[in-house]
Amino acid sequence: MLSAPGRCRRSAAPRLLGLWLVLAGFTSTGGSEHAATAALPAAFSDLLPHFLVEPEDEYIVKNKPVTLTCRSTPATQIYFKCNGEWVHQDDHLIERTVDPATDLRKNFEEEPQGKEVALDQEVLLRCHPPEGVPQAEVEWQRNEDLVDPASDPNYFITTDHNLVIKKARLADTGNYTCVAKNIVARRKSNSATVLIYVNGGWSTWTTWSSCSAVCGRGWQKRSRSCTNPTPLNGGTSCEGQNVQKSACVATCPVDGGWSEWSKWSACGADCSMWRSRECTQPSPGTGGKDCQGLDLQSINCTSEQCPQTVSGAEDVALYVGMVAVALCLTLLLIVVVMVYRRKKEGLDADVADSSILTTGFQPMGIKPSKPENSHLLTIQPDLTTTTTSYQGTLRSRHDTAGKFSMTNGPLLDPLPNGSHTLHNGKLNPDPAEFVSRLSTQSYFKTLPRDVANTSYGTFNFLGGRLTIPNTGISLLIPPEAIPRGKIYEIYLTVQRKEDLRLPLAGCQTLLSPIVSCGPPGVVLSRPVILSMDHCFDACLDNWAVRLKKQNYEGAWEDVLLMGEELVSEPYYCQLEAETCRLFSEQLGTFALVGESLHMGAAKRLRLVLFSDAYCSTLEYNIRVYCMDDIQDVFKEVMQMERQLGGRLIDEPHVLLFKDSYHNLRLSIHDMPQAHWRSKLLAGYQEIPFYHIWNGSQRYLHCTFTLERLSLSTCELTCQLCVWQVEGEGQSFALDFNIAKDTRAVDSEFLLMDSNATALAGPSAFQIPYLIRQKICSSLDAPCPNGADWRMLAQRLKLERHMSFFASKASPTSVILDLWEAQHFHSGNINQLAAVMADIGKQEAMIFLVSDGEC
């Protein structure tokens, strides 16, 4: 078939017996035509020329020659007939224009479509190549590499050119292209993305943990993880709980008990007789203690069988020696008592004037402001006045008579005569020197040299309070927590995660700042209260939250599981919506670490938006910070943006980030198209789930770059959308002027907490020391009608901790400590007085303050 200018080429022209033969080479259909110019005798029929090679069909491509080959023997000349015309051997080229017959269209009749397929499933990609002459051949490519079913039997190409992946593997993820080609052209389809995803699967259950109770009813649990396999490429997470709890009953330990003593033995030759007993009533079991004491006892005897070998002179010497020893012990005891009394003088005793403790500890010459309501427990101390540097003997104030209106039952009993010194906290005037000195101690290796994030003070038995401003972190040292006669230098600091690494296993996440208080190892008579923020939804049904403490070797240990606290342990937690109050009998470094029990668990995140304070170009950047909802992290971001010259453009927003393995997506919409456009190529920005969940990075941020079409455009209105799952997000409206800096970063947020970082003595508490003692003595004793500390706990909504309060020597004192920790900034002592009146203890509480005192 010829469809363009063609070329015919002869091959041979042999001579045979002087006869000239004419041979026709091919026709338009590719057949051969043989013709003789004259009839030959039969004798010569075997000498007729015959073809050795005949022309074959060829396709003609425009502007390209085609060669046809023909060989014959015996022959002297060969002719070609081209499109019905004879061509002589000397005429090799004929010019003729015909319609093209070869082609390959550009568009595929059916192109492969992208798919998301589960692991091990079959994948079918369809491809119908474009029409062409000759018919196109089809091959497949994955990521521009040829797919060869011969080398990889997992692939199969059907007769109608479809590609079949028999069993999808993770390695089969990629972009697939169908390629059609013939002699005319080569065509490629649009790429089809095949994503092989993996649905999550549960691992096997771990073994059951030991029973939480040492004796009696408790809980045990087991866990599993969504790692068999782990969800990949958008696969579904495991359904169900990853932790199971079961009730258990622990066999109580049995302490050993002694049996009765046996009868005394006969008096022996050594003038002694014996008796014994056994630890069998009962025998110790299940980890119980062995019997304490001797199992064999002996005494001297004077039986007739005992030989008398001691002479009279030896008896006299024995008695003299015993008297001498007794005299020495008596003299030693007298010396010890005298030394103790001398040390005791000047340290603590009864206070000469009780009005000092009932009106708050104020520096001389400074008077507190008059409260609006005169029915108070006491005058509220002036918290803006730092009194920690005062030290000296408290003298009685003048004109104290007639200032207090007392009801039935005197509130203040007379104290014995005498004047003693109250040692108040005294601050070192050089913070850097204090940190430098403590940093040299072996127990203070992890204290950062950042004085701005450290608070410290000197305290005695009157207690006090340490606070790190704008972080929500404080340490309350209740009265009598430090033993009388002791004076401690105590510090409080928040550790940056870069300074102190906390190892997290599996799906654990950090839920609080890492806080250090110390020095470790100090002796405390009562627990202190450490307050710090947390960032989870405070639902223990969704979480397993553990308190971790760093030991002396630097390793982290689990010391408490929230919801399963034991009152006998040295740690106890009061969990609030955004704060954790830790009762601790030991100082050290602490942090809260959580592990979600199911996908309903959520962390609180805080979104904060910043931009440049001044913009002189068309481009305008909006920085969106995503951080744990903890004041300490927020403070750090604010300080960093202040150094960068940033501007806060909207109030911080709080959102819940669920344990769903979905990334956090952010986008900006609804900008006025006539004035603004986004330079972001994608429709949204994405922060990976694990970057947020594990809490290893203190804050994350993404930047949206916008462009205004004119420098005169200053007003910007838009919507910030934040979501994890499509259709379940939050939207925040933004409306501001980029040329006006109306939000002061420093004054509004960084200076919210202007109180002193360290307060010592009565100024650290709202309830005066002596009033506190009266409350405790009134409510500690059980009351038949329930008007005791238990009712106080109920009125203050602390009934969940009844067993913890009951385990303390003074339950009321612990309740008041917690009230002080909760209400230092916002507490109303009138409300506490109203609670006391409701309990029925008004006659022991309320008194009036005269105008002269105020």
Short mmCIF file of N, CA, C and O in Angstrom, two decimals, residues 732-831:
data_model
loop_
_atom_site.label_atom_id
_atom_site.label_comp_id
_atom_site.label_asym_id
_atom_site.label_seq_id
_atom_site.Cartn_x
_atom_site.Cartn_y
_atom_site.Cartn_z
N PHE A 732 -12.62 30.85 62.60
CA PHE A 732 -12.45 32.08 63.36
C PHE A 732 -12.42 33.25 62.38
O PHE A 732 -11.68 33.23 61.39
N ALA A 733 -13.23 34.25 62.66
CA ALA A 733 -13.29 35.43 61.79
C ALA A 733 -12.18 36.41 62.18
O ALA A 733 -11.97 36.70 63.36
N LEU A 734 -11.47 36.92 61.17
CA LEU A 734 -10.41 37.90 61.38
C LEU A 734 -10.82 39.20 60.68
O LEU A 734 -11.23 39.19 59.51
N ASP A 735 -10.71 40.29 61.39
CA ASP A 735 -11.06 41.60 60.83
C ASP A 735 -10.18 42.64 61.52
O ASP A 735 -10.37 42.97 62.69
N PHE A 736 -9.17 43.16 60.80
CA PHE A 736 -8.25 44.09 61.43
C PHE A 736 -7.63 44.98 60.37
O PHE A 736 -7.72 44.72 59.16
N ASN A 737 -6.97 46.01 60.84
CA ASN A 737 -6.29 46.98 59.98
C ASN A 737 -4.79 46.75 60.13
O ASN A 737 -4.24 46.87 61.23
N ILE A 738 -4.11 46.43 59.05
CA ILE A 738 -2.70 46.08 59.14
C ILE A 738 -1.82 47.29 59.41
O ILE A 738 -0.64 47.15 59.73
N ALA A 739 -2.38 48.50 59.28
CA ALA A 739 -1.58 49.72 59.51
C ALA A 739 -1.69 50.22 60.94
O ALA A 739 -1.01 51.17 61.31
N LYS A 740 -2.59 49.62 61.74
CA LYS A 740 -2.78 50.08 63.11
C LYS A 740 -2.40 48.98 64.07
O LYS A 740 -2.92 47.86 64.00
N ASP A 741 -1.52 49.30 64.99
CA ASP A 741 -1.10 48.36 66.03
C ASP A 741 -1.91 48.65 67.28
O ASP A 741 -1.53 49.48 68.11
N THR A 742 -3.06 47.99 67.39
CA THR A 742 -3.97 48.30 68.49
C THR A 742 -3.84 47.36 69.67
O THR A 742 -4.49 47.54 70.68
N ARG A 743 -3.01 46.33 69.56
CA ARG A 743 -2.94 45.34 70.63
C ARG A 743 -1.53 45.35 71.22
O ARG A 743 -0.57 45.01 70.55
N ALA A 744 -1.42 45.78 72.48
CA ALA A 744 -0.11 45.86 73.13
C ALA A 744 0.25 44.51 73.71
O ALA A 744 -0.40 44.02 74.61
N VAL A 745 1.31 43.88 73.19
CA VAL A 745 1.68 42.54 73.65
C VAL A 745 2.12 42.56 75.10
O VAL A 745 1.67 41.78 75.93
N ASP A 746 3.00 43.49 75.45
CA ASP A 746 3.57 43.48 76.79
C ASP A 746 2.53 43.79 77.86
O ASP A 746 2.37 43.05 78.82
N SER A 747 1.82 44.87 77.69
CA SER A 747 0.96 45.34 78.77
C SER A 747 -0.21 44.42 79.02
O SER A 747 -0.67 44.27 80.14
N GLU A 748 -0.71 43.77 77.97
CA GLU A 748 -1.95 42.99 78.15
C GLU A 748 -1.69 41.57 78.61
O GLU A 748 -2.45 41.01 79.36
N PHE A 749 -0.59 40.96 78.15
CA PHE A 749 -0.40 39.55 78.43
C PHE A 749 0.82 39.28 79.30
O PHE A 749 0.78 38.44 80.18
N LEU A 750 1.94 39.96 79.05
CA LEU A 750 3.15 39.62 79.78
C LEU A 750 3.19 40.23 81.16
O LEU A 750 4.02 39.86 81.97
N LEU A 751 2.29 41.18 81.47
CA LEU A 751 2.30 41.80 82.78
C LEU A 751 1.02 41.51 83.54
O LEU A 751 0.61 42.27 84.39
N MET A 752 0.37 40.40 83.23
CA MET A 752 -0.86 40.06 83.92
C MET A 752 -0.59 39.76 85.39
O MET A 752 -1.37 40.10 86.26
N ASP A 753 0.52 39.11 85.69
CA ASP A 753 0.83 38.70 87.05
C ASP A 753 1.96 39.59 87.56
O ASP A 753 3.12 39.42 87.23
N SER A 754 1.58 40.60 88.36
CA SER A 754 2.57 41.56 88.85
C SER A 754 2.88 41.35 90.32
O SER A 754 3.49 42.19 90.95
N ASN A 755 2.44 40.25 90.91
CA ASN A 755 2.69 40.00 92.32
C ASN A 755 4.14 39.59 92.53
O ASN A 755 4.84 39.18 91.61
N ALA A 756 4.56 39.69 93.78
CA ALA A 756 5.93 39.31 94.13
C ALA A 756 6.11 37.82 93.88
O ALA A 756 5.21 37.01 94.07
N THR A 757 7.31 37.45 93.42
CA THR A 757 7.58 36.04 93.12
C THR A 757 7.77 35.22 94.38
O THR A 757 7.65 34.00 94.33
N ALA A 758 8.11 35.84 95.50
CA ALA A 758 8.33 35.11 96.75
C ALA A 758 7.70 35.88 97.90
O ALA A 758 7.95 37.07 98.07
N LEU A 759 6.87 35.20 98.65
CA LEU A 759 6.25 35.77 99.85
C LEU A 759 6.47 34.80 100.99
O LEU A 759 6.23 33.60 100.85
N ALA A 760 6.92 35.32 102.12
CA ALA A 760 7.21 34.47 103.27
C ALA A 760 6.41 34.95 104.47
O ALA A 760 6.12 36.14 104.61
N GLY A 761 6.06 34.00 105.32
CA GLY A 761 5.34 34.35 106.53
C GLY A 761 3.88 34.62 106.28
O GLY A 761 3.31 34.22 105.25
N PRO A 762 3.19 35.31 107.18
CA PRO A 762 1.75 35.52 107.08
C PRO A 762 1.31 36.24 105.81
O PRO A 762 0.18 36.07 105.38
N SER A 763 2.15 37.05 105.19
CA SER A 763 1.75 37.78 103.99
C SER A 763 1.49 36.85 102.81
O SER A 763 0.89 37.26 101.82
N ALA A 764 1.92 35.61 102.90
CA ALA A 764 1.71 34.67 101.81
C ALA A 764 0.35 34.00 101.87
O ALA A 764 0.02 33.23 100.96
N PHE A 765 -0.42 34.25 102.92
CA PHE A 765 -1.68 33.54 103.12
C PHE A 765 -2.81 34.54 103.34
O PHE A 765 -2.60 35.63 103.89
N GLN A 766 -3.99 34.17 102.93
CA GLN A 766 -5.16 35.00 103.17
C GLN A 766 -5.71 34.78 104.58
O GLN A 766 -6.26 35.69 105.18
N ILE A 767 -5.57 33.58 105.09
CA ILE A 767 -6.08 33.27 106.43
C ILE A 767 -4.95 33.48 107.43
O ILE A 767 -3.91 32.82 107.33
N PRO A 768 -5.09 34.37 108.39
CA PRO A 768 -4.03 34.59 109.38
C PRO A 768 -3.72 33.31 110.16
O PRO A 768 -4.58 32.44 110.33
N TYR A 769 -2.50 33.26 110.64
CA TYR A 769 -2.01 32.05 111.26
C TYR A 769 -2.86 31.64 112.46
O TYR A 769 -3.25 30.47 112.59
N LEU A 770 -3.17 32.57 113.35
CA LEU A 770 -3.89 32.21 114.57
C LEU A 770 -5.35 31.86 114.27
O LEU A 770 -5.92 30.96 114.90
N ILE A 771 -5.96 32.58 113.31
CA ILE A 771 -7.32 32.22 112.89
C ILE A 771 -7.34 30.82 112.32
O ILE A 771 -8.25 30.03 112.57
N ARG A 772 -6.32 30.50 111.57
CA ARG A 772 -6.21 29.17 110.98
C ARG A 772 -6.15 28.10 112.07
O ARG A 772 -6.80 27.05 111.98
N GLN A 773 -5.36 28.37 113.13
CA GLN A 773 -5.27 27.42 114.23
C GLN A 773 -6.62 27.21 114.89
O GLN A 773 -6.98 26.09 115.27
N LYS A 774 -7.39 28.30 115.04
CA LYS A 774 -8.72 28.19 115.66
C LYS A 774 -9.67 27.36 114.80
O LYS A 774 -10.46 26.56 115.29
N ILE A 775 -9.62 27.58 113.46
CA ILE A 775 -10.48 26.80 112.56
C ILE A 775 -10.15 25.32 112.68
O ILE A 775 -11.05 24.47 112.76
N CYS A 776 -8.86 25.00 112.68
CA CYS A 776 -8.46 23.59 112.75
C CYS A 776 -8.92 22.94 114.05
O CYS A 776 -9.45 21.83 114.06
N SER A 777 -8.72 23.63 115.18
CA SER A 777 -9.11 23.04 116.46
C SER A 777 -10.62 22.90 116.55
O SER A 777 -11.13 22.01 117.24
N SER A 778 -11.38 23.76 115.82
CA SER A 778 -12.83 23.69 115.88
C SER A 778 -13.40 22.59 115.01
O SER A 778 -14.40 21.97 115.36
N LEU A 779 -12.74 22.29 113.87
CA LEU A 779 -13.32 21.35 112.91
C LEU A 779 -12.65 19.99 112.87
O LEU A 779 -13.20 19.04 112.31
N ASP A 780 -11.45 19.87 113.41
CA ASP A 780 -10.76 18.57 113.35
C ASP A 780 -11.47 17.50 114.16
O ASP A 780 -11.53 16.33 113.76
N ALA A 781 -11.99 17.89 115.31
CA ALA A 781 -12.65 16.90 116.17
C ALA A 781 -13.96 16.46 115.53
O ALA A 781 -14.75 17.29 115.07
N PRO A 782 -14.25 15.15 115.47
CA PRO A 782 -15.51 14.68 114.87
C PRO A 782 -16.71 15.24 115.63
O PRO A 782 -16.71 15.36 116.86
N CYS A 783 -17.75 15.59 114.88
CA CYS A 783 -18.97 16.15 115.45
C CYS A 783 -20.13 15.22 115.12
O CYS A 783 -20.26 14.76 113.98
N PRO A 784 -20.98 14.89 116.09
CA PRO A 784 -22.07 13.94 115.83
C PRO A 784 -22.99 14.38 114.71
O PRO A 784 -23.46 13.56 113.93
N ASN A 785 -23.26 15.68 114.58
CA ASN A 785 -24.17 16.14 113.52
C ASN A 785 -23.44 16.42 112.21
O ASN A 785 -24.02 16.97 111.27
N GLY A 786 -22.15 16.05 112.12
CA GLY A 786 -21.40 16.22 110.88
C GLY A 786 -20.84 17.59 110.66
O GLY A 786 -20.27 17.86 109.61
N ALA A 787 -20.96 18.51 111.63
CA ALA A 787 -20.46 19.88 111.47
C ALA A 787 -18.98 19.92 111.79
O ALA A 787 -18.54 20.51 112.78
N ASP A 788 -18.19 19.25 110.98
CA ASP A 788 -16.75 19.21 111.18
C ASP A 788 -16.07 19.37 109.83
O ASP A 788 -16.66 19.89 108.88
N TRP A 789 -14.83 18.93 109.72
CA TRP A 789 -14.06 19.12 108.50
C TRP A 789 -14.70 18.46 107.28
O TRP A 789 -14.50 18.91 106.14
N ARG A 790 -15.46 17.41 107.51
CA ARG A 790 -16.11 16.73 106.37
C ARG A 790 -17.14 17.64 105.71
O ARG A 790 -17.25 17.69 104.47
N MET A 791 -17.88 18.39 106.51
CA MET A 791 -18.84 19.33 105.93
C MET A 791 -18.12 20.48 105.23
O MET A 791 -18.58 20.98 104.19
N LEU A 792 -16.98 20.90 105.78
CA LEU A 792 -16.19 21.94 105.12
C LEU A 792 -15.74 21.47 103.74
O LEU A 792 -15.80 22.22 102.76
N ALA A 793 -15.28 20.22 103.65
CA ALA A 793 -14.85 19.67 102.35
C ALA A 793 -16.02 19.61 101.37
O ALA A 793 -15.87 19.92 100.17
N GLN A 794 -17.20 19.26 101.84
CA GLN A 794 -18.37 19.21 100.97
C GLN A 794 -18.75 20.59 100.47
O GLN A 794 -19.06 20.80 99.30
N ARG A 795 -18.74 21.58 101.37
CA ARG A 795 -19.11 22.94 100.98
C ARG A 795 -18.12 23.51 99.95
O ARG A 795 -18.49 24.31 99.10
N LEU A 796 -16.87 23.10 100.04
CA LEU A 796 -15.84 23.58 99.11
C LEU A 796 -15.69 22.66 97.90
O LEU A 796 -14.75 22.82 97.11
N LYS A 797 -16.61 21.67 97.76
CA LYS A 797 -16.64 20.74 96.62
C LYS A 797 -15.35 19.93 96.53
O LYS A 797 -14.77 19.74 95.44
N LEU A 798 -14.90 19.46 97.67
CA LEU A 798 -13.68 18.64 97.73
C LEU A 798 -13.97 17.26 98.32
O LEU A 798 -13.06 16.60 98.81
N GLU A 799 -15.23 16.82 98.25
CA GLU A 799 -15.58 15.56 98.90
C GLU A 799 -14.91 14.35 98.25
O GLU A 799 -14.84 13.27 98.86
N ARG A 800 -14.42 14.48 97.01
CA ARG A 800 -13.77 13.34 96.36
C ARG A 800 -12.48 12.93 97.08
O ARG A 800 -12.02 11.81 96.94
N HIS A 801 -11.93 13.86 97.86
CA HIS A 801 -10.65 13.59 98.50
C HIS A 801 -10.81 13.30 100.00
O HIS A 801 -9.87 13.53 100.77
N MET A 802 -11.98 12.86 100.41
CA MET A 802 -12.23 12.63 101.84
C MET A 802 -11.22 11.67 102.46
O MET A 802 -10.71 11.91 103.56
N SER A 803 -10.92 10.58 101.75
CA SER A 803 -10.01 9.59 102.33
C SER A 803 -8.61 10.17 102.50
O SER A 803 -7.91 9.85 103.46
N PHE A 804 -8.20 11.05 101.57
CA PHE A 804 -6.88 11.68 101.70
C PHE A 804 -6.85 12.63 102.89
O PHE A 804 -5.91 12.61 103.68
N PHE A 805 -7.89 13.45 103.04
CA PHE A 805 -7.94 14.36 104.18
C PHE A 805 -7.95 13.58 105.50
O PHE A 805 -7.30 13.97 106.47
N ALA A 806 -8.71 12.49 105.53
CA ALA A 806 -8.85 11.73 106.78
C ALA A 806 -7.54 11.09 107.20
O ALA A 806 -7.36 10.78 108.38
N SER A 807 -6.63 10.87 106.24
CA SER A 807 -5.37 10.22 106.59
C SER A 807 -4.38 11.18 107.26
O SER A 807 -3.33 10.74 107.72
N LYS A 808 -4.70 12.47 107.29
CA LYS A 808 -3.78 13.45 107.85
C LYS A 808 -4.13 13.73 109.32
O LYS A 808 -5.27 13.58 109.74
N ALA A 809 -3.11 14.16 110.06
CA ALA A 809 -3.32 14.44 111.48
C ALA A 809 -4.32 15.57 111.68
O ALA A 809 -5.12 15.56 112.62
N SER A 810 -4.31 16.57 110.79
CA SER A 810 -5.26 17.67 110.85
C SER A 810 -5.92 17.81 109.48
O SER A 810 -5.40 18.51 108.60
N PRO A 811 -7.06 17.14 109.25
CA PRO A 811 -7.72 17.25 107.94
C PRO A 811 -8.07 18.69 107.57
O PRO A 811 -7.95 19.08 106.42
N THR A 812 -8.53 19.45 108.55
CA THR A 812 -8.93 20.83 108.26
C THR A 812 -7.75 21.63 107.73
O THR A 812 -7.89 22.45 106.81
N SER A 813 -6.57 21.42 108.29
CA SER A 813 -5.40 22.17 107.86
C SER A 813 -5.07 21.89 106.39
O SER A 813 -4.73 22.80 105.64
N VAL A 814 -5.21 20.64 105.96
CA VAL A 814 -4.92 20.29 104.57
C VAL A 814 -5.96 20.92 103.65
O VAL A 814 -5.64 21.40 102.56
N ILE A 815 -7.22 20.94 104.08
CA ILE A 815 -8.28 21.57 103.27
C ILE A 815 -8.00 23.06 103.12
O ILE A 815 -8.14 23.64 102.02
N LEU A 816 -7.59 23.72 104.19
CA LEU A 816 -7.28 25.16 104.10
C LEU A 816 -6.05 25.41 103.24
O LEU A 816 -5.97 26.42 102.54
N ASP A 817 -5.07 24.49 103.27
CA ASP A 817 -3.91 24.62 102.38
C ASP A 817 -4.35 24.61 100.93
O ASP A 817 -3.90 25.43 100.11
N LEU A 818 -5.25 23.68 100.59
CA LEU A 818 -5.72 23.59 99.21
C LEU A 818 -6.52 24.84 98.83
O LEU A 818 -6.41 25.35 97.71
N TRP A 819 -7.33 25.35 99.78
CA TRP A 819 -8.09 26.58 99.51
C TRP A 819 -7.13 27.75 99.25
O TRP A 819 -7.37 28.56 98.35
N GLU A 820 -6.07 27.85 100.01
CA GLU A 820 -5.09 28.91 99.81
C GLU A 820 -4.43 28.78 98.43
O GLU A 820 -4.22 29.78 97.74
N ALA A 821 -4.10 27.55 98.02
CA ALA A 821 -3.45 27.36 96.73
C ALA A 821 -4.37 27.73 95.58
O ALA A 821 -3.93 28.25 94.56
N GLN A 822 -5.68 27.47 95.75
CA GLN A 822 -6.64 27.73 94.69
C GLN A 822 -7.02 29.20 94.58
O GLN A 822 -7.32 29.69 93.50
N HIS A 823 -7.06 29.91 95.71
CA HIS A 823 -7.66 31.23 95.74
C HIS A 823 -6.71 32.33 96.15
O HIS A 823 -7.12 33.35 96.72
N PHE A 824 -5.43 32.17 95.87
CA PHE A 824 -4.49 33.20 96.30
C PHE A 824 -4.76 34.53 95.60
O PHE A 824 -4.73 35.58 96.21
N HIS A 825 -5.05 34.49 94.30
CA HIS A 825 -5.28 35.72 93.55
C HIS A 825 -6.74 36.14 93.58
O HIS A 825 -7.05 37.32 93.54
N SER A 826 -7.66 35.18 93.64
CA SER A 826 -9.08 35.51 93.48
C SER A 826 -9.91 35.13 94.69
O SER A 826 -11.13 35.17 94.64
N GLY A 827 -9.28 34.70 95.76
CA GLY A 827 -10.04 34.23 96.90
C GLY A 827 -10.75 35.34 97.65
O GLY A 827 -10.23 36.44 97.81
N ASN A 828 -11.95 35.06 98.10
CA ASN A 828 -12.73 36.00 98.90
C ASN A 828 -12.90 35.40 100.29
O ASN A 828 -13.61 34.41 100.46
N ILE A 829 -12.23 35.98 101.24
CA ILE A 829 -12.26 35.39 102.58
C ILE A 829 -13.64 35.51 103.21
O ILE A 829 -13.99 34.76 104.11
N ASN A 830 -14.44 36.46 102.71
CA ASN A 830 -15.82 36.55 103.19
C ASN A 830 -16.61 35.30 102.81
O ASN A 830 -17.48 34.85 103.57
N GLN A 831 -16.35 34.76 101.62
CA GLN A 831 -17.04 33.53 101.22
C GLN A 831 -16.67 32.37 102.13
O GLN A 831 -17.51 31.55 102.48
#
